[in-house]
Amino acid sequence: MDLDELNSTIRSCKLCKLSISRTNAVPGEGNPKASVLFVGEAPGATEDKMGRPFVGSAGKLLDELLKSIGLDREKVYITNLVKCRPPNNRDPESDEISSCSPYLETQISLINPKIIVTLGKYSTIYMLKKVNINVTSISKVRGKFYEWNNILIFPTYHPAAALYNPNLKEVLEKDFKVLGSKIGSKLFTLDNFMNENGPRNTK
């Protein structure tokens, strides 16, 4: 299976109740060989309407953050933990995450990124479980790298949170600077990064 086949499967998925209320499933988009994979929580109203990730107000902020470190949507891959919009933008429920997360696992396997940036509570909780970290607050884990299967997980806030709390925009900008410094003008090699910084939980 390649990404195109996976995306077709996601668009026709009926594994959970979100398939009843959605307009469009939102598989993800970007560079299929991206070194950096961004994982949000779930689509919002604009994403549900257009079938694309991060195209609303939060997406505009994400675009600005990417540009600030020399990246754009063509260089990265952007997706969500849950591929369909929860009604009224409520939080995704555990059964929905359980039904949908295998799609994310397949995306990770196919794209094979060097860094996974988790945007928001639910994608951060999901990914950091893999390194046995129980997330009680994003503020305690954000802005640091965690190694999993030769991939670096980098949690930060969801851009939508910064739209409601302007103070978080500064935090997001700071985290993206940390991310950008590791990527640099040319994509780093994971081996070099790990040799310089140690195996996990490095700032």
mmCIF file of N, CA and C in Angstrom, residues 39-166:
data_model
loop_
_atom_site.group_PDB
_atom_site.id
_atom_site.type_symbol
_atom_site.label_atom_id
_atom_site.label_comp_id
_atom_site.label_asym_id
_atom_site.label_seq_id
_atom_site.Cartn_x
_atom_site.Cartn_y
_atom_site.Cartn_z
ATOM 1 N N VAL A 39 1.488 16.156 13.217
ATOM 2 C CA VAL A 39 0.275 15.417 13.564
ATOM 3 C C VAL A 39 -0.581 16.267 14.499
ATOM 4 N N GLY A 40 -1.714 16.733 14.002
ATOM 5 C CA GLY A 40 -2.666 17.463 14.821
ATOM 6 C C GLY A 40 -3.624 16.515 15.518
ATOM 7 N N GLU A 41 -4.772 17.045 15.923
ATOM 8 C CA GLU A 41 -5.726 16.245 16.685
ATOM 9 C C GLU A 41 -6.842 15.707 15.799
ATOM 10 N N ALA A 42 -7.618 16.599 15.191
ATOM 11 C CA ALA A 42 -8.734 16.206 14.325
ATOM 12 C C ALA A 42 -9.094 17.395 13.445
ATOM 13 N N PRO A 43 -9.740 17.155 12.313
ATOM 14 C CA PRO A 43 -10.129 18.267 11.439
ATOM 15 C C PRO A 43 -11.170 19.168 12.099
ATOM 16 N N GLY A 44 -11.163 20.444 11.710
ATOM 17 C CA GLY A 44 -12.206 21.375 12.103
ATOM 18 C C GLY A 44 -13.214 21.541 10.981
ATOM 19 N N ALA A 45 -14.057 22.561 11.091
ATOM 20 C CA ALA A 45 -15.142 22.750 10.128
ATOM 21 C C ALA A 45 -14.623 23.013 8.711
ATOM 22 N N THR A 46 -13.612 23.872 8.588
ATOM 23 C CA THR A 46 -13.085 24.201 7.260
ATOM 24 C C THR A 46 -12.403 22.990 6.637
ATOM 25 N N GLU A 47 -11.677 22.247 7.457
ATOM 26 C CA GLU A 47 -10.995 21.038 6.974
ATOM 27 C C GLU A 47 -12.009 19.994 6.517
ATOM 28 N N ASP A 48 -13.089 19.851 7.285
ATOM 29 C CA ASP A 48 -14.149 18.901 6.944
ATOM 30 C C ASP A 48 -14.800 19.279 5.614
ATOM 31 N N LYS A 49 -14.966 20.562 5.396
ATOM 32 C CA LYS A 49 -15.586 21.037 4.157
ATOM 33 C C LYS A 49 -14.676 20.813 2.955
ATOM 34 N N MET A 50 -13.370 21.054 3.133
ATOM 35 C CA MET A 50 -12.431 21.017 2.010
ATOM 36 C C MET A 50 -11.706 19.684 1.862
ATOM 37 N N GLY A 51 -11.712 18.865 2.922
ATOM 38 C CA GLY A 51 -11.010 17.589 2.863
ATOM 39 C C GLY A 51 -9.503 17.714 2.943
ATOM 40 N N ARG A 52 -9.034 18.853 3.480
ATOM 41 C CA ARG A 52 -7.594 19.101 3.605
ATOM 42 C C ARG A 52 -7.267 19.494 5.039
ATOM 43 N N PRO A 53 -6.067 19.152 5.516
ATOM 44 C CA PRO A 53 -5.712 19.468 6.904
ATOM 45 C C PRO A 53 -5.228 20.904 7.079
ATOM 46 N N PHE A 54 -5.552 21.490 8.205
ATOM 47 C CA PHE A 54 -5.016 22.798 8.604
ATOM 48 C C PHE A 54 -5.194 23.858 7.513
ATOM 49 N N VAL A 55 -6.446 24.075 7.120
ATOM 50 C CA VAL A 55 -6.731 25.107 6.118
ATOM 51 C C VAL A 55 -7.569 26.246 6.700
ATOM 52 N N GLY A 56 -7.917 26.174 7.985
ATOM 53 C CA GLY A 56 -8.630 27.254 8.647
ATOM 54 C C GLY A 56 -7.662 28.238 9.271
ATOM 55 N N SER A 57 -8.126 28.939 10.288
ATOM 56 C CA SER A 57 -7.293 29.953 10.948
ATOM 57 C C SER A 57 -6.042 29.345 11.564
ATOM 58 N N ALA A 58 -6.194 28.166 12.186
ATOM 59 C CA ALA A 58 -5.027 27.502 12.775
ATOM 60 C C ALA A 58 -4.022 27.113 11.698
ATOM 61 N N GLY A 59 -4.531 26.758 10.522
ATOM 62 C CA GLY A 59 -3.649 26.413 9.422
ATOM 63 C C GLY A 59 -2.834 27.590 8.930
ATOM 64 N N LYS A 60 -3.443 28.769 8.937
ATOM 65 C CA LYS A 60 -2.703 29.972 8.532
ATOM 66 C C LYS A 60 -1.551 30.248 9.496
ATOM 67 N N LEU A 61 -1.812 30.036 10.785
ATOM 68 C CA LEU A 61 -0.736 30.216 11.764
ATOM 69 C C LEU A 61 0.341 29.157 11.572
ATOM 70 N N LEU A 62 -0.064 27.916 11.301
ATOM 71 C CA LEU A 62 0.924 26.863 11.048
ATOM 72 C C LEU A 62 1.783 27.217 9.841
ATOM 73 N N ASP A 63 1.167 27.747 8.793
ATOM 74 C CA ASP A 63 1.930 28.160 7.611
ATOM 75 C C ASP A 63 2.975 29.215 7.978
ATOM 76 N N GLU A 64 2.585 30.174 8.826
ATOM 77 C CA GLU A 64 3.524 31.210 9.269
ATOM 78 C C GLU A 64 4.683 30.601 10.054
ATOM 79 N N LEU A 65 4.355 29.662 10.929
ATOM 80 C CA LEU A 65 5.389 29.017 11.742
ATOM 81 C C LEU A 65 6.349 28.214 10.871
ATOM 82 N N LEU A 66 5.803 27.507 9.886
ATOM 83 C CA LEU A 66 6.654 26.761 8.955
ATOM 84 C C LEU A 66 7.582 27.712 8.203
ATOM 85 N N LYS A 67 7.017 28.803 7.704
ATOM 86 C CA LYS A 67 7.809 29.768 6.939
ATOM 87 C C LYS A 67 8.934 30.348 7.785
ATOM 88 N N SER A 68 8.674 30.527 9.077
ATOM 89 C CA SER A 68 9.671 31.139 9.961
ATOM 90 C C SER A 68 10.924 30.283 10.108
ATOM 91 N N ILE A 69 10.813 28.983 9.812
ATOM 92 C CA ILE A 69 11.987 28.101 9.901
ATOM 93 C C ILE A 69 12.360 27.522 8.537
ATOM 94 N N GLY A 70 11.898 28.187 7.482
ATOM 95 C CA GLY A 70 12.313 27.806 6.141
ATOM 96 C C GLY A 70 11.617 26.594 5.570
ATOM 97 N N LEU A 71 10.434 26.273 6.093
ATOM 98 C CA LEU A 71 9.681 25.133 5.583
ATOM 99 C C LEU A 71 8.361 25.610 4.985
ATOM 100 N N ASP A 72 7.728 24.722 4.224
ATOM 101 C CA ASP A 72 6.374 24.974 3.749
ATOM 102 C C ASP A 72 5.675 23.632 3.586
ATOM 103 N N ARG A 73 4.428 23.667 3.169
ATOM 104 C CA ARG A 73 3.632 22.439 3.094
ATOM 105 C C ARG A 73 4.182 21.430 2.084
ATOM 106 N N GLU A 74 4.913 21.907 1.105
ATOM 107 C CA GLU A 74 5.461 20.990 0.101
ATOM 108 C C GLU A 74 6.661 20.209 0.633
ATOM 109 N N LYS A 75 7.262 20.696 1.715
ATOM 110 C CA LYS A 75 8.452 20.046 2.263
ATOM 111 C C LYS A 75 8.136 19.107 3.424
ATOM 112 N N VAL A 76 6.960 19.249 4.016
ATOM 113 C CA VAL A 76 6.587 18.440 5.175
ATOM 114 C C VAL A 76 5.331 17.641 4.840
ATOM 115 N N TYR A 77 4.907 16.800 5.780
ATOM 116 C CA TYR A 77 3.612 16.123 5.638
ATOM 117 C C TYR A 77 2.771 16.493 6.845
ATOM 118 N N ILE A 78 1.493 16.793 6.611
ATOM 119 C CA ILE A 78 0.597 17.248 7.667
ATOM 120 C C ILE A 78 -0.619 16.341 7.729
ATOM 121 N N THR A 79 -0.924 15.847 8.921
ATOM 122 C CA THR A 79 -2.090 14.988 9.100
ATOM 123 C C THR A 79 -2.648 15.204 10.502
ATOM 124 N N ASN A 80 -3.630 14.387 10.872
ATOM 125 C CA ASN A 80 -4.217 14.424 12.209
ATOM 126 C C ASN A 80 -4.298 13.021 12.775
ATOM 127 N N LEU A 81 -4.360 12.939 14.089
ATOM 128 C CA LEU A 81 -4.550 11.647 14.750
ATOM 129 C C LEU A 81 -5.888 11.038 14.347
ATOM 130 N N VAL A 82 -6.941 11.844 14.353
ATOM 131 C CA VAL A 82 -8.275 11.424 13.922
ATOM 132 C C VAL A 82 -8.573 12.131 12.605
ATOM 133 N N LYS A 83 -9.027 11.383 11.621
ATOM 134 C CA LYS A 83 -9.125 11.918 10.259
ATOM 135 C C LYS A 83 -10.478 12.553 9.931
ATOM 136 N N CYS A 84 -11.467 12.422 10.800
ATOM 137 C CA CYS A 84 -12.782 13.011 10.564
ATOM 138 C C CYS A 84 -13.132 13.985 11.681
ATOM 139 N N ARG A 85 -13.914 14.998 11.342
ATOM 140 C CA ARG A 85 -14.252 16.038 12.311
ATOM 141 C C ARG A 85 -15.234 15.526 13.366
ATOM 142 N N PRO A 86 -14.905 15.649 14.649
ATOM 143 C CA PRO A 86 -15.884 15.377 15.700
ATOM 144 C C PRO A 86 -16.961 16.467 15.683
ATOM 145 N N PRO A 87 -18.228 16.098 15.875
ATOM 146 C CA PRO A 87 -19.311 17.092 15.826
ATOM 147 C C PRO A 87 -19.066 18.252 16.785
ATOM 148 N N ASN A 88 -19.363 19.464 16.313
ATOM 149 C CA ASN A 88 -19.224 20.680 17.120
ATOM 150 C C ASN A 88 -17.797 20.894 17.635
ATOM 151 N N ASN A 89 -16.839 20.297 16.921
ATOM 152 C CA ASN A 89 -15.421 20.441 17.297
ATOM 153 C C ASN A 89 -15.117 19.937 18.705
ATOM 154 N N ARG A 90 -15.903 18.974 19.178
ATOM 155 C CA ARG A 90 -15.593 18.373 20.480
ATOM 156 C C ARG A 90 -14.293 17.591 20.394
ATOM 157 N N ASP A 91 -13.764 17.216 21.565
ATOM 158 C CA ASP A 91 -12.551 16.408 21.597
ATOM 159 C C ASP A 91 -12.820 15.027 21.009
ATOM 160 N N PRO A 92 -11.829 14.423 20.354
ATOM 161 C CA PRO A 92 -12.003 13.045 19.887
ATOM 162 C C PRO A 92 -12.134 12.089 21.065
ATOM 163 N N GLU A 93 -12.979 11.087 20.906
ATOM 164 C CA GLU A 93 -13.210 10.115 21.969
ATOM 165 C C GLU A 93 -12.299 8.909 21.790
ATOM 166 N N SER A 94 -12.134 8.159 22.866
ATOM 167 C CA SER A 94 -11.144 7.073 22.873
ATOM 168 C C SER A 94 -11.427 6.024 21.806
ATOM 169 N N ASP A 95 -12.704 5.706 21.571
ATOM 170 C CA ASP A 95 -13.016 4.698 20.557
ATOM 171 C C ASP A 95 -12.705 5.216 19.160
ATOM 172 N N GLU A 96 -12.862 6.521 18.949
ATOM 173 C CA GLU A 96 -12.535 7.120 17.655
ATOM 174 C C GLU A 96 -11.028 7.108 17.427
ATOM 175 N N ILE A 97 -10.274 7.410 18.465
ATOM 176 C CA ILE A 97 -8.812 7.353 18.362
ATOM 177 C C ILE A 97 -8.356 5.925 18.090
ATOM 178 N N SER A 98 -8.957 4.961 18.777
ATOM 179 C CA SER A 98 -8.584 3.553 18.583
ATOM 180 C C SER A 98 -8.880 3.093 17.164
ATOM 181 N N SER A 99 -10.008 3.536 16.609
ATOM 182 C CA SER A 99 -10.375 3.140 15.251
ATOM 183 C C SER A 99 -9.480 3.783 14.206
ATOM 184 N N CYS A 100 -9.066 5.018 14.465
ATOM 185 C CA CYS A 100 -8.375 5.806 13.441
ATOM 186 C C CYS A 100 -6.855 5.738 13.529
ATOM 187 N N SER A 101 -6.315 5.490 14.707
ATOM 188 C CA SER A 101 -4.860 5.562 14.880
ATOM 189 C C SER A 101 -4.066 4.587 14.001
ATOM 190 N N PRO A 102 -4.618 3.409 13.625
ATOM 191 C CA PRO A 102 -3.839 2.575 12.700
ATOM 192 C C PRO A 102 -3.513 3.271 11.379
ATOM 193 N N TYR A 103 -4.361 4.196 10.952
ATOM 194 C CA TYR A 103 -4.044 4.965 9.740
ATOM 195 C C TYR A 103 -2.800 5.821 9.955
ATOM 196 N N LEU A 104 -2.696 6.435 11.125
ATOM 197 C CA LEU A 104 -1.495 7.224 11.429
ATOM 198 C C LEU A 104 -0.267 6.322 11.466
ATOM 199 N N GLU A 105 -0.408 5.151 12.063
ATOM 200 C CA GLU A 105 0.726 4.224 12.125
ATOM 201 C C GLU A 105 1.199 3.859 10.717
ATOM 202 N N THR A 106 0.252 3.651 9.810
ATOM 203 C CA THR A 106 0.622 3.327 8.427
ATOM 204 C C THR A 106 1.283 4.523 7.753
ATOM 205 N N GLN A 107 0.779 5.722 8.007
ATOM 206 C CA GLN A 107 1.413 6.923 7.459
ATOM 207 C C GLN A 107 2.853 7.052 7.939
ATOM 208 N N ILE A 108 3.073 6.831 9.221
ATOM 209 C CA ILE A 108 4.435 6.907 9.761
ATOM 210 C C ILE A 108 5.333 5.889 9.071
ATOM 211 N N SER A 109 4.820 4.683 8.882
ATOM 212 C CA SER A 109 5.600 3.622 8.241
ATOM 213 C C SER A 109 5.930 3.969 6.790
ATOM 214 N N LEU A 110 4.969 4.514 6.068
ATOM 215 C CA LEU A 110 5.180 4.825 4.653
ATOM 216 C C LEU A 110 6.067 6.051 4.455
ATOM 217 N N ILE A 111 5.876 7.072 5.272
ATOM 218 C CA ILE A 111 6.636 8.316 5.121
ATOM 219 C C ILE A 111 8.024 8.191 5.730
ATOM 220 N N ASN A 112 8.117 7.477 6.846
ATOM 221 C CA ASN A 112 9.383 7.258 7.547
ATOM 222 C C ASN A 112 10.099 8.574 7.858
ATOM 223 N N PRO A 113 9.435 9.461 8.605
ATOM 224 C CA PRO A 113 10.039 10.764 8.898
ATOM 225 C C PRO A 113 11.163 10.661 9.916
ATOM 226 N N LYS A 114 11.984 11.693 9.980
ATOM 227 C CA LYS A 114 13.000 11.782 11.027
ATOM 228 C C LYS A 114 12.424 12.411 12.296
ATOM 229 N N ILE A 115 11.456 13.318 12.112
ATOM 230 C CA ILE A 115 10.832 14.013 13.240
ATOM 231 C C ILE A 115 9.320 13.937 13.096
ATOM 232 N N ILE A 116 8.632 13.658 14.199
ATOM 233 C CA ILE A 116 7.178 13.776 14.262
ATOM 234 C C ILE A 116 6.855 14.898 15.239
ATOM 235 N N VAL A 117 6.241 15.960 14.738
ATOM 236 C CA VAL A 117 5.832 17.083 15.587
ATOM 237 C C VAL A 117 4.368 16.879 15.958
ATOM 238 N N THR A 118 4.099 16.702 17.246
ATOM 239 C CA THR A 118 2.721 16.532 17.692
ATOM 240 C C THR A 118 2.157 17.887 18.097
ATOM 241 N N LEU A 119 1.017 18.217 17.536
ATOM 242 C CA LEU A 119 0.375 19.509 17.760
ATOM 243 C C LEU A 119 -0.871 19.294 18.612
ATOM 244 N N GLY A 120 -0.765 19.588 19.897
ATOM 245 C CA GLY A 120 -1.929 19.472 20.759
ATOM 246 C C GLY A 120 -1.923 18.253 21.658
ATOM 247 N N LYS A 121 -2.909 18.225 22.526
ATOM 248 C CA LYS A 121 -2.983 17.257 23.616
ATOM 249 C C LYS A 121 -3.065 15.809 23.140
ATOM 250 N N TYR A 122 -4.001 15.525 22.241
ATOM 251 C CA TYR A 122 -4.300 14.126 21.946
ATOM 252 C C TYR A 122 -3.213 13.446 21.126
ATOM 253 N N SER A 123 -2.660 14.140 20.146
ATOM 254 C CA SER A 123 -1.569 13.528 19.379
ATOM 255 C C SER A 123 -0.317 13.387 20.238
ATOM 256 N N THR A 124 -0.115 14.326 21.165
ATOM 257 C CA THR A 124 1.033 14.234 22.075
ATOM 258 C C THR A 124 0.878 13.056 23.027
ATOM 259 N N ILE A 125 -0.295 12.911 23.619
ATOM 260 C CA ILE A 125 -0.548 11.768 24.509
ATOM 261 C C ILE A 125 -0.324 10.463 23.758
ATOM 262 N N TYR A 126 -0.867 10.384 22.538
ATOM 263 C CA TYR A 126 -0.775 9.143 21.763
ATOM 264 C C TYR A 126 0.671 8.786 21.451
ATOM 265 N N MET A 127 1.450 9.745 20.981
ATOM 266 C CA MET A 127 2.814 9.436 20.569
ATOM 267 C C MET A 127 3.741 9.214 21.761
ATOM 268 N N LEU A 128 3.579 9.974 22.838
ATOM 269 C CA LEU A 128 4.499 9.815 23.969
ATOM 270 C C LEU A 128 4.212 8.562 24.784
ATOM 271 N N LYS A 129 3.047 7.968 24.602
ATOM 272 C CA LYS A 129 2.807 6.650 25.210
ATOM 273 C C LYS A 129 3.820 5.636 24.697
ATOM 274 N N LYS A 130 4.297 5.848 23.485
ATOM 275 C CA LYS A 130 5.243 4.918 22.876
ATOM 276 C C LYS A 130 6.592 4.922 23.592
ATOM 277 N N VAL A 131 6.877 6.012 24.306
ATOM 278 C CA VAL A 131 8.126 6.077 25.079
ATOM 279 C C VAL A 131 7.816 6.101 26.577
ATOM 280 N N ASN A 132 6.634 5.564 26.911
ATOM 281 C CA ASN A 132 6.233 5.375 28.317
ATOM 282 C C ASN A 132 6.195 6.673 29.114
ATOM 283 N N ILE A 133 5.755 7.737 28.459
ATOM 284 C CA ILE A 133 5.573 9.012 29.152
ATOM 285 C C ILE A 133 4.081 9.301 29.261
ATOM 286 N N ASN A 134 3.620 9.478 30.488
ATOM 287 C CA ASN A 134 2.227 9.812 30.745
ATOM 288 C C ASN A 134 2.089 11.332 30.746
ATOM 289 N N VAL A 135 1.409 11.860 29.762
ATOM 290 C CA VAL A 135 1.310 13.308 29.601
ATOM 291 C C VAL A 135 0.173 13.848 30.464
ATOM 292 N N THR A 136 0.514 14.660 31.444
ATOM 293 C CA THR A 136 -0.495 15.332 32.257
ATOM 294 C C THR A 136 -0.699 16.769 31.805
ATOM 295 N N SER A 137 0.316 17.330 31.172
ATOM 296 C CA SER A 137 0.231 18.699 30.670
ATOM 297 C C SER A 137 1.241 18.876 29.548
ATOM 298 N N ILE A 138 0.796 19.459 28.443
ATOM 299 C CA ILE A 138 1.725 19.701 27.333
ATOM 300 C C ILE A 138 2.866 20.603 27.773
ATOM 301 N N SER A 139 2.587 21.511 28.695
ATOM 302 C CA SER A 139 3.621 22.454 29.130
ATOM 303 C C SER A 139 4.831 21.745 29.718
ATOM 304 N N LYS A 140 4.638 20.519 30.217
ATOM 305 C CA LYS A 140 5.736 19.784 30.844
ATOM 306 C C LYS A 140 6.579 18.996 29.839
ATOM 307 N N VAL A 141 6.044 18.782 28.650
ATOM 308 C CA VAL A 141 6.764 17.950 27.674
ATOM 309 C C VAL A 141 7.112 18.698 26.388
ATOM 310 N N ARG A 142 6.555 19.880 26.197
ATOM 311 C CA ARG A 142 6.721 20.593 24.924
ATOM 312 C C ARG A 142 8.156 21.093 24.748
ATOM 313 N N GLY A 143 8.518 21.258 23.475
ATOM 314 C CA GLY A 143 9.801 21.868 23.157
ATOM 315 C C GLY A 143 11.004 20.979 23.378
ATOM 316 N N LYS A 144 10.777 19.667 23.557
ATOM 317 C CA LYS A 144 11.873 18.716 23.764
ATOM 318 C C LYS A 144 11.726 17.570 22.768
ATOM 319 N N PHE A 145 12.826 16.887 22.541
ATOM 320 C CA PHE A 145 12.822 15.746 21.636
ATOM 321 C C PHE A 145 12.834 14.444 22.431
ATOM 322 N N TYR A 146 12.047 13.484 21.945
ATOM 323 C CA TYR A 146 11.980 12.159 22.560
ATOM 324 C C TYR A 146 12.206 11.125 21.460
ATOM 325 N N GLU A 147 13.116 10.209 21.686
ATOM 326 C CA GLU A 147 13.438 9.226 20.649
ATOM 327 C C GLU A 147 12.506 8.030 20.716
ATOM 328 N N TRP A 148 12.019 7.623 19.562
ATOM 329 C CA TRP A 148 11.204 6.407 19.433
ATOM 330 C C TRP A 148 11.507 5.780 18.071
ATOM 331 N N ASN A 149 12.019 4.561 18.083
ATOM 332 C CA ASN A 149 12.276 3.834 16.831
ATOM 333 C C ASN A 149 13.073 4.663 15.817
ATOM 334 N N ASN A 150 14.121 5.315 16.302
ATOM 335 C CA ASN A 150 14.971 6.158 15.451
ATOM 336 C C ASN A 150 14.235 7.358 14.853
ATOM 337 N N ILE A 151 13.113 7.713 15.464
ATOM 338 C CA ILE A 151 12.380 8.927 15.097
ATOM 339 C C ILE A 151 12.352 9.833 16.322
ATOM 340 N N LEU A 152 12.454 11.137 16.105
ATOM 341 C CA LEU A 152 12.353 12.092 17.203
ATOM 342 C C LEU A 152 10.933 12.641 17.276
ATOM 343 N N ILE A 153 10.315 12.522 18.437
ATOM 344 C CA ILE A 153 8.987 13.084 18.673
ATOM 345 C C ILE A 153 9.170 14.443 19.339
ATOM 346 N N PHE A 154 8.512 15.454 18.791
ATOM 347 C CA PHE A 154 8.662 16.826 19.292
ATOM 348 C C PHE A 154 7.279 17.412 19.566
ATOM 349 N N PRO A 155 6.839 17.415 20.827
ATOM 350 C CA PRO A 155 5.501 17.924 21.144
ATOM 351 C C PRO A 155 5.475 19.447 21.279
ATOM 352 N N THR A 156 4.368 20.034 20.865
ATOM 353 C CA THR A 156 4.115 21.448 21.126
ATOM 354 C C THR A 156 2.606 21.678 21.130
ATOM 355 N N TYR A 157 2.224 22.913 21.352
ATOM 356 C CA TYR A 157 0.803 23.243 21.393
ATOM 357 C C TYR A 157 0.182 23.213 19.995
ATOM 358 N N HIS A 158 -1.122 23.014 19.951
ATOM 359 C CA HIS A 158 -1.855 23.118 18.692
ATOM 360 C C HIS A 158 -1.966 24.595 18.324
ATOM 361 N N PRO A 159 -1.770 24.948 17.054
ATOM 362 C CA PRO A 159 -1.889 26.360 16.675
ATOM 363 C C PRO A 159 -3.227 26.989 17.065
ATOM 364 N N ALA A 160 -4.294 26.193 17.087
ATOM 365 C CA ALA A 160 -5.602 26.735 17.475
ATOM 366 C C ALA A 160 -5.575 27.293 18.890
ATOM 367 N N ALA A 161 -4.788 26.679 19.764
ATOM 368 C CA ALA A 161 -4.709 27.154 21.149
ATOM 369 C C ALA A 161 -4.146 28.566 21.206
ATOM 370 N N ALA A 162 -3.230 28.864 20.295
ATOM 371 C CA ALA A 162 -2.617 30.196 20.273
ATOM 372 C C ALA A 162 -3.582 31.258 19.767
ATOM 373 N N LEU A 163 -4.611 30.836 19.043
ATOM 374 C CA LEU A 163 -5.612 31.794 18.578
ATOM 375 C C LEU A 163 -6.479 32.273 19.736
ATOM 376 N N TYR A 164 -6.639 31.415 20.734
ATOM 377 C CA TYR A 164 -7.446 31.764 21.905
ATOM 378 C C TYR A 164 -6.596 32.341 23.033
ATOM 379 N N ASN A 165 -5.329 31.994 23.056
ATOM 380 C CA ASN A 165 -4.420 32.459 24.101
ATOM 381 C C ASN A 165 -3.160 33.015 23.439
ATOM 382 N N PRO A 166 -3.111 34.328 23.230
ATOM 383 C CA PRO A 166 -1.970 34.931 22.516
ATOM 384 C C PRO A 166 -0.618 34.616 23.151
#
